[in-house]
GROMACS .gro file of C-alpha atoms in nm:
model
  372
    1MET     CA    1   0.000   0.000   0.000
    2THR     CA    2   0.123   0.351  -0.085
    3PHE     CA    3   0.107   0.636   0.166
    4HIS     CA    4   0.066   0.975  -0.005
    5ILE     CA    5   0.225   1.285   0.144
    6MET     CA    6   0.131   1.612  -0.026
    7ILE     CA    7   0.374   1.897   0.037
    8ILE     CA    8   0.236   2.249  -0.011
    9PRO     CA    9   0.535   2.489  -0.015
   10THR     CA   10   0.302   2.790  -0.047
   11LEU     CA   11  -0.061   2.879  -0.109
   12ASN     CA   12   0.051   3.180  -0.311
   13CYS     CA   13  -0.001   3.174  -0.689
   14PRO     CA   14   0.065   3.424  -0.970
   15GLY     CA   15  -0.246   3.306  -1.154
   16SER     CA   16  -0.595   3.456  -1.124
   17CYS     CA   17  -0.829   3.168  -1.210
   18LYS     CA   18  -1.187   3.282  -1.156
   19TYR     CA   19  -1.304   2.961  -0.988
   20CYS     CA   20  -0.995   2.893  -0.776
   21TRP     CA   21  -1.056   2.789  -0.416
   22GLY     CA   22  -0.706   2.670  -0.324
   23SER     CA   23  -0.480   2.976  -0.338
   24GLU     CA   24  -0.421   3.277  -0.117
   25ASN     CA   25  -0.238   3.607  -0.147
   26THR     CA   26   0.046   3.517   0.089
   27THR     CA   27   0.423   3.549   0.088
   28GLU     CA   28   0.480   3.245   0.311
   29ILE     CA   29   0.703   2.982   0.148
   30MET     CA   30   0.818   2.661   0.311
   31ASP     CA   31   1.170   2.664   0.450
   32ILE     CA   32   1.393   2.373   0.349
   33GLU     CA   33   1.439   2.290   0.719
   34LEU     CA   34   1.076   2.181   0.728
   35ILE     CA   35   1.166   1.899   0.487
   36ASP     CA   36   1.394   1.766   0.764
   37ASN     CA   37   1.098   1.788   1.003
   38ILE     CA   38   0.887   1.586   0.759
   39ILE     CA   39   1.157   1.322   0.727
   40ASN     CA   40   1.201   1.297   1.104
   41TRP     CA   41   0.826   1.265   1.151
   42LEU     CA   42   0.797   0.991   0.890
   43GLU     CA   43   1.073   0.781   1.047
   44ASP     CA   44   0.836   0.639   1.305
   45PHE     CA   45   0.501   0.722   1.151
   46LYS     CA   46   0.431   0.453   0.889
   47ASP     CA   47   0.606   0.163   0.719
   48ASP     CA   48   0.418   0.194   0.388
   49LYS     CA   49   0.582   0.305   0.067
   50VAL     CA   50   0.571   0.684   0.047
   51HIS     CA   51   0.488   0.894  -0.259
   52PHE     CA   52   0.538   1.272  -0.235
   53THR     CA   53   0.332   1.523  -0.431
   54PHE     CA   54   0.418   1.894  -0.439
   55HIS     CA   55   0.107   2.107  -0.479
   56GLY     CA   56  -0.011   2.459  -0.408
   57GLY     CA   57  -0.089   2.742  -0.470
   58GLU     CA   58   0.202   2.741  -0.710
   59PRO     CA   59   0.474   2.506  -0.578
   60LEU     CA   60   0.746   2.631  -0.815
   61LEU     CA   61   0.750   2.959  -0.621
   62ALA     CA   62   0.968   2.768  -0.374
   63GLY     CA   63   1.250   2.787  -0.630
   64TYR     CA   64   1.521   2.565  -0.776
   65ASP     CA   65   1.741   2.550  -0.464
   66PHE     CA   66   1.449   2.430  -0.252
   67TYR     CA   67   1.373   2.143  -0.492
   68LYS     CA   68   1.736   2.051  -0.541
   69LYS     CA   69   1.769   1.996  -0.167
   70ALA     CA   70   1.420   1.864  -0.099
   71LEU     CA   71   1.420   1.597  -0.371
   72LYS     CA   72   1.760   1.469  -0.262
   73LYS     CA   73   1.661   1.450   0.105
   74LEU     CA   74   1.319   1.292   0.050
   75SER     CA   75   1.443   1.038  -0.205
   76HIS     CA   76   1.665   0.880   0.062
   77ILE     CA   77   1.395   0.799   0.317
   78LYS     CA   78   1.303   0.436   0.377
   79ASN     CA   79   1.026   0.304   0.151
   80PHE     CA   80   1.051   0.603  -0.085
   81GLU     CA   81   0.836   0.541  -0.394
   82GLY     CA   82   0.833   0.854  -0.610
   83PHE     CA   83   0.751   1.221  -0.673
   84SER     CA   84   0.470   1.414  -0.840
   85LEU     CA   85   0.415   1.787  -0.884
   86GLN     CA   86   0.117   2.000  -0.993
   87SER     CA   87   0.209   2.340  -1.137
   88ASN     CA   88   0.099   2.601  -1.391
   89LEU     CA   89   0.460   2.568  -1.526
   90TRP     CA   90   0.516   2.943  -1.561
   91LEU     CA   91   0.837   2.928  -1.356
   92LEU     CA   92   0.966   2.609  -1.518
   93ASP     CA   93   1.314   2.651  -1.669
   94ASN     CA   94   1.592   2.431  -1.806
   95ASN     CA   95   1.748   2.377  -1.464
   96LEU     CA   96   1.420   2.262  -1.308
   97ILE     CA   97   1.343   2.040  -1.607
   98ASP     CA   98   1.679   1.866  -1.576
   99LEU     CA   99   1.632   1.828  -1.201
  100PHE     CA  100   1.282   1.684  -1.235
  101LYS     CA  101   1.404   1.442  -1.502
  102ASP     CA  102   1.684   1.325  -1.273
  103TYR     CA  103   1.431   1.237  -1.002
  104ASN     CA  104   1.158   1.107  -1.239
  105VAL     CA  105   0.906   1.361  -1.109
  106ASN     CA  106   0.558   1.315  -1.259
  107ILE     CA  107   0.440   1.661  -1.362
  108SER     CA  108   0.082   1.775  -1.413
  109THR     CA  109  -0.046   2.114  -1.519
  110SER     CA  110  -0.388   2.270  -1.564
  111ILE     CA  111  -0.540   2.372  -1.896
  112ASP     CA  112  -0.914   2.404  -1.955
  113GLY     CA  113  -0.916   2.350  -2.331
  114PRO     CA  114  -0.853   2.584  -2.626
  115LYS     CA  115  -0.704   2.926  -2.557
  116GLU     CA  116  -1.027   3.129  -2.567
  117ILE     CA  117  -1.209   2.898  -2.325
  118ASN     CA  118  -0.911   2.854  -2.097
  119ASP     CA  119  -0.824   3.223  -2.069
  120TYR     CA  120  -1.184   3.325  -2.003
  121GLN     CA  121  -1.176   3.103  -1.694
  122ARG     CA  122  -0.810   3.123  -1.592
  123GLY     CA  123  -0.710   3.475  -1.696
  124LYS     CA  124  -0.550   3.653  -1.991
  125SER     CA  125  -0.227   3.495  -2.125
  126TYR     CA  126  -0.255   3.189  -1.899
  127PHE     CA  127  -0.277   2.954  -2.198
  128ASP     CA  128   0.032   3.092  -2.374
  129LYS     CA  129   0.242   3.098  -2.057
  130THR     CA  130   0.161   2.738  -1.969
  131MET     CA  131   0.178   2.594  -2.319
  132THR     CA  132   0.511   2.764  -2.393
  133LYS     CA  133   0.668   2.591  -2.093
  134TYR     CA  134   0.489   2.266  -2.182
  135GLU     CA  135   0.655   2.272  -2.524
  136LEU     CA  136   0.994   2.340  -2.363
  137ALA     CA  137   0.949   2.045  -2.129
  138LYS     CA  138   0.838   1.821  -2.414
  139GLN     CA  139   1.143   1.915  -2.622
  140LYS     CA  140   1.370   1.816  -2.333
  141GLY     CA  141   1.190   1.486  -2.273
  142LEU     CA  142   0.997   1.575  -1.956
  143ASN     CA  143   0.647   1.430  -1.975
  144ILE     CA  144   0.358   1.654  -1.870
  145ASN     CA  145   0.001   1.542  -1.797
  146PHE     CA  146  -0.300   1.770  -1.769
  147VAL     CA  147  -0.582   1.855  -1.533
  148LEU     CA  148  -0.900   1.992  -1.688
  149THR     CA  149  -1.157   2.177  -1.479
  150ILE     CA  150  -1.506   2.178  -1.624
  151THR     CA  151  -1.722   2.467  -1.506
  152LYS     CA  152  -2.080   2.575  -1.555
  153TYR     CA  153  -1.945   2.797  -1.835
  154SER     CA  154  -1.711   2.557  -2.016
  155LYS     CA  155  -1.962   2.268  -2.016
  156LYS     CA  156  -2.120   2.444  -2.316
  157TYR     CA  157  -1.799   2.381  -2.514
  158SER     CA  158  -1.766   2.012  -2.439
  159ASP     CA  159  -1.700   1.909  -2.801
  160GLU     CA  160  -1.428   2.169  -2.857
  161ILE     CA  161  -1.255   2.080  -2.530
  162TYR     CA  162  -1.258   1.704  -2.599
  163LYS     CA  163  -1.121   1.759  -2.949
  164PHE     CA  164  -0.842   1.983  -2.815
  165PHE     CA  165  -0.705   1.718  -2.580
  166ARG     CA  166  -0.754   1.431  -2.824
  167ASP     CA  167  -0.596   1.602  -3.123
  168ASN     CA  168  -0.297   1.713  -2.915
  169GLN     CA  169  -0.269   1.368  -2.751
  170MET     CA  170  -0.268   1.527  -2.406
  171ASN     CA  171  -0.347   1.284  -2.123
  172LEU     CA  172  -0.580   1.437  -1.866
  173LYS     CA  173  -0.779   1.416  -1.547
  174ILE     CA  174  -1.117   1.589  -1.523
  175HIS     CA  175  -1.224   1.798  -1.226
  176ALA     CA  176  -1.571   1.943  -1.185
  177ALA     CA  177  -1.556   2.301  -1.053
  178LEU     CA  178  -1.644   2.305  -0.682
  179PRO     CA  179  -1.777   2.548  -0.426
  180SER     CA  180  -1.526   2.655  -0.161
  181LEU     CA  181  -1.484   2.634   0.216
  182ARG     CA  182  -1.297   2.965   0.191
  183GLY     CA  183  -1.612   3.160   0.107
  184ASP     CA  184  -1.478   3.309  -0.217
  185ASN     CA  185  -1.627   3.334  -0.566
  186ALA     CA  186  -1.569   2.974  -0.673
  187ASP     CA  187  -1.935   2.886  -0.612
  188LEU     CA  188  -2.048   3.080  -0.919
  189TRP     CA  189  -1.857   2.838  -1.143
  190ALA     CA  190  -1.958   2.513  -0.973
  191LEU     CA  191  -2.081   2.246  -1.213
  192ASN     CA  192  -2.423   2.091  -1.171
  193PRO     CA  193  -2.395   1.716  -1.089
  194LYS     CA  194  -2.638   1.611  -1.362
  195ASP     CA  195  -2.443   1.813  -1.620
  196TYR     CA  196  -2.119   1.656  -1.500
  197GLY     CA  197  -2.259   1.303  -1.522
  198GLU     CA  198  -2.395   1.365  -1.871
  199LEU     CA  199  -2.059   1.506  -1.981
  200LEU     CA  200  -1.879   1.193  -1.859
  201VAL     CA  201  -2.117   0.969  -2.055
  202GLU     CA  202  -2.084   1.191  -2.361
  203TRP     CA  203  -1.706   1.171  -2.340
  204LEU     CA  204  -1.718   0.796  -2.282
  205ASP     CA  205  -1.897   0.757  -2.616
  206LYS     CA  206  -1.619   0.950  -2.789
  207TYR     CA  207  -1.336   0.799  -2.589
  208LEU     CA  208  -1.423   0.447  -2.701
  209TYR     CA  209  -1.313   0.550  -3.050
  210ASP     CA  210  -0.992   0.709  -2.920
  211LEU     CA  211  -0.836   0.477  -2.660
  212ASP     CA  212  -0.523   0.456  -2.874
  213LYS     CA  213  -0.485   0.835  -2.894
  214PHE     CA  214  -0.479   0.963  -2.534
  215ASN     CA  215  -0.585   0.881  -2.177
  216ILE     CA  216  -0.876   1.021  -1.978
  217VAL     CA  217  -0.770   0.905  -1.634
  218ASP     CA  218  -1.111   0.942  -1.470
  219LEU     CA  219  -1.288   0.725  -1.726
  220ASP     CA  220  -1.006   0.469  -1.709
  221HIS     CA  221  -1.046   0.442  -1.332
  222ILE     CA  222  -1.425   0.447  -1.332
  223CYS     CA  223  -1.419   0.147  -1.564
  224LYS     CA  224  -1.152  -0.032  -1.359
  225SER     CA  225  -1.345   0.038  -1.039
  226THR     CA  226  -1.659  -0.109  -1.193
  227LEU     CA  227  -1.474  -0.424  -1.293
  228ARG     CA  228  -1.285  -0.468  -0.966
  229ARG     CA  229  -1.571  -0.356  -0.739
  230ARG     CA  230  -1.345  -0.116  -0.552
  231GLY     CA  231  -1.236   0.242  -0.605
  232THR     CA  232  -0.906   0.288  -0.788
  233LEU     CA  233  -0.902   0.672  -0.783
  234CYS     CA  234  -0.877   0.884  -0.468
  235THR     CA  235  -1.225   1.029  -0.530
  236PHE     CA  236  -1.370   0.678  -0.500
  237ALA     CA  237  -1.158   0.540  -0.217
  238ASN     CA  238  -1.145   0.587   0.157
  239CYS     CA  239  -0.849   0.826   0.165
  240ILE     CA  240  -0.866   0.897   0.538
  241GLY     CA  241  -0.520   0.829   0.675
  242THR     CA  242  -0.374   0.711   0.344
  243THR     CA  243  -0.319   1.070   0.227
  244LEU     CA  244  -0.200   1.367   0.432
  245ALA     CA  245  -0.093   1.717   0.330
  246ILE     CA  246   0.163   1.944   0.493
  247GLY     CA  247   0.145   2.322   0.473
  248ALA     CA  248   0.429   2.574   0.468
  249ASP     CA  249   0.432   2.600   0.849
  250GLY     CA  250   0.434   2.224   0.904
  251SER     CA  251   0.062   2.189   0.978
  252ILE     CA  252  -0.084   1.854   0.877
  253TYR     CA  253  -0.417   1.836   0.692
  254PRO     CA  254  -0.626   1.548   0.550
  255CYS     CA  255  -0.559   1.661   0.190
  256TYR     CA  256  -0.417   1.957  -0.002
  257ARG     CA  257  -0.771   2.091  -0.048
  258PHE     CA  258  -0.794   2.168   0.325
  259VAL     CA  259  -0.455   2.340   0.357
  260GLY     CA  260  -0.484   2.682   0.517
  261ILE     CA  261  -0.820   2.607   0.685
  262ASP     CA  262  -0.755   2.599   1.060
  263ASP     CA  263  -1.055   2.379   1.140
  264TYR     CA  264  -0.890   2.095   0.947
  265ILE     CA  265  -0.546   2.095   1.108
  266LEU     CA  266  -0.464   1.748   1.240
  267GLY     CA  267  -0.129   1.831   1.398
  268ASN     CA  268   0.217   1.961   1.304
  269VAL     CA  269   0.517   1.764   1.178
  270LYS     CA  270   0.747   1.962   1.408
  271ASN     CA  271   0.583   1.782   1.700
  272LYS     CA  272   0.617   1.437   1.538
  273PRO     CA  273   0.255   1.336   1.606
  274SER     CA  274   0.171   0.967   1.594
  275LEU     CA  275  -0.121   0.832   1.393
  276LYS     CA  276  -0.306   0.787   1.722
  277GLN     CA  277  -0.258   1.155   1.806
  278LEU     CA  278  -0.382   1.265   1.463
  279LYS     CA  279  -0.692   1.051   1.509
  280GLU     CA  280  -0.770   1.233   1.834
  281SER     CA  281  -0.801   1.570   1.653
  282LYS     CA  282  -1.140   1.732   1.588
  283ALA     CA  283  -1.064   1.741   1.215
  284TRP     CA  284  -1.007   1.364   1.197
  285LYS     CA  285  -1.333   1.303   1.381
  286LYS     CA  286  -1.517   1.509   1.118
  287LEU     CA  287  -1.377   1.280   0.850
  288GLU     CA  288  -1.480   0.973   1.047
  289GLU     CA  289  -1.830   1.117   1.080
  290PHE     CA  290  -1.838   1.159   0.704
  291GLN     CA  291  -1.740   0.795   0.651
  292GLU     CA  292  -1.990   0.673   0.911
  293PHE     CA  293  -2.265   0.869   0.738
  294VAL     CA  294  -2.166   0.722   0.400
  295ASP     CA  295  -2.165   0.368   0.539
  296LYS     CA  296  -2.520   0.412   0.667
  297ASN     CA  297  -2.670   0.643   0.405
  298CYS     CA  298  -2.526   0.459   0.104
  299GLU     CA  299  -2.565   0.107   0.237
  300LYS     CA  300  -2.824   0.008  -0.023
  301CYS     CA  301  -2.658   0.183  -0.317
  302LYS     CA  302  -2.518  -0.071  -0.564
  303TYR     CA  303  -2.219   0.151  -0.638
  304THR     CA  304  -2.107   0.224  -0.282
  305LYS     CA  305  -1.831  -0.039  -0.277
  306TYR     CA  306  -1.641   0.139  -0.548
  307CYS     CA  307  -1.761   0.494  -0.487
  308GLN     CA  308  -1.728   0.522  -0.106
  309GLY     CA  309  -1.948   0.832  -0.101
  310GLY     CA  310  -1.706   1.027  -0.317
  311CYS     CA  311  -1.470   1.297  -0.187
  312PRO     CA  312  -1.510   1.407   0.178
  313TYR     CA  313  -1.398   1.760   0.092
  314ASN     CA  314  -1.674   1.793  -0.168
  315GLY     CA  315  -1.939   1.690   0.084
  316LEU     CA  316  -1.806   1.909   0.364
  317VAL     CA  317  -1.776   2.212   0.134
  318THR     CA  318  -2.121   2.196  -0.017
  319TYR     CA  319  -2.327   2.111   0.287
  320GLN     CA  320  -2.104   2.248   0.567
  321THR     CA  321  -2.159   1.924   0.757
  322SER     CA  322  -1.986   1.589   0.783
  323LYS     CA  323  -2.322   1.415   0.747
  324ALA     CA  324  -2.345   1.442   0.370
  325VAL     CA  325  -2.204   1.261   0.068
  326ASP     CA  326  -2.016   1.415  -0.223
  327PRO     CA  327  -2.265   1.644  -0.407
  328GLN     CA  328  -2.146   1.489  -0.733
  329CYS     CA  329  -2.312   1.165  -0.620
  330GLU     CA  330  -2.570   1.199  -0.897
  331ALA     CA  331  -2.293   1.236  -1.155
  332TYR     CA  332  -2.113   0.927  -1.026
  333LYS     CA  333  -2.432   0.722  -1.040
  334ILE     CA  334  -2.492   0.830  -1.398
  335ILE     CA  335  -2.147   0.726  -1.522
  336PHE     CA  336  -2.117   0.409  -1.308
  337ASN     CA  337  -2.460   0.299  -1.425
  338GLU     CA  338  -2.367   0.357  -1.788
  339VAL     CA  339  -2.041   0.165  -1.758
  340SER     CA  340  -2.207  -0.123  -1.570
  341LYS     CA  341  -2.491  -0.145  -1.821
  342ARG     CA  342  -2.257  -0.155  -2.118
  343ALA     CA  343  -2.020  -0.400  -1.954
  344ASN     CA  344  -2.300  -0.642  -1.864
  345LYS     CA  345  -2.432  -0.626  -2.217
  346GLU     CA  346  -2.091  -0.696  -2.365
  347PHE     CA  347  -2.016  -0.976  -2.117
  348ALA     CA  348  -2.342  -1.146  -2.210
  349LYS     CA  349  -2.284  -1.101  -2.581
  350ASN     CA  350  -1.914  -1.189  -2.583
  351ALA     CA  351  -1.875  -1.446  -2.308
  352PHE     CA  352  -1.636  -1.642  -2.526
  353ARG     CA  353  -1.521  -1.355  -2.740
  354ILE     CA  354  -1.215  -1.408  -2.957
  355ASN     CA  355  -1.016  -1.094  -3.024
  356LYS     CA  356  -1.024  -0.990  -3.383
  357PRO     CA  357  -0.868  -0.694  -3.564
  358LYS     CA  358  -1.049  -0.368  -3.496
  359LYS     CA  359  -1.167  -0.177  -3.799
  360GLU     CA  360  -1.070   0.188  -3.799
  361GLU     CA  361  -1.434   0.301  -3.783
  362ASP     CA  362  -1.527   0.066  -3.497
  363PRO     CA  363  -1.527   0.179  -3.135
  364PHE     CA  364  -1.329  -0.008  -2.874
  365SER     CA  365  -1.521  -0.234  -2.639
  366ILE     CA  366  -1.605  -0.112  -2.289
  367LEU     CA  367  -1.424  -0.429  -2.180
  368ASP     CA  368  -1.111  -0.301  -2.352
  369LEU     CA  369  -1.138   0.014  -2.143
  370MET     CA  370  -1.191  -0.185  -1.823
  371MET     CA  371  -0.875  -0.383  -1.891
  372LYS     CA  372  -0.670  -0.085  -2.007
   0.00000   0.00000   0.00000
């Protein structure tokens, strides 16, 4: 089992995305000494393999020297598994590219589709700044994956957005725009669950013709989850205790989405809290209440084994209570139902199916996607 530690060097970000709920106007940046605190804390905390993800805000604001030291230190801990980083790439340069290649850092960035759509949501010149650095990274052999946020606005341009990622062979994850616990303007962009579910089904129809062109991670995992009867993506898994995030001051949170919200501080790495001590915090008990509610409320739902009530943050944000499931529940039911229905139909029809060459105009089987 892999234990995920998310390191948030700063919540500051030079971007001005209209629906952002995760950044703040702050100058605080993590000191490299805090990496030593993290390492010391982890020594006695867990024996699982550890994967580190740098997130923000904009994590590259921490600078080259920070990453040169941090990657070296963290890569030497026991049970180290790997690194990831989510960034808008604006500060990416040749030195950082070479460094990230040396440590096999998996990089993701955010683009919301073609330039006009993206910049309307994320701000003027965002597209050009990010794509220029993406091209630089690609030229130097550093792979970049993408995160797409679908909003109430961009849902209208579903076809154009799908075509953009497919034609450019850009692998992506899809996020539905969310409300915010921070009380900012993100709520105006939040995507209706029914619209999100219908978009996923619409994209599934297209994706079955394009499995050899690019990857839509969410659809891949939804299909795998349906086949395996357990969640294979953090949204559809019980992440409590398997993922923790650390802010610039050493505070520990359940996930990067909670960083900077005092009510969700579990402890601080400087104090080397044990798992038992984290579980005694008020924030952890809120998460347990969420899971207890899901176990009872969703008991009769046929998808609960591989949905797990969705993301705790989503539920807590929307309803301001731990006794609520992810508001995208309706969307998840729509797409899980569609995948299950198609899979059952294909299983019945092709119980003893022999693989045969696929004609160019034929879609892939949903079973092909499940086994991808």
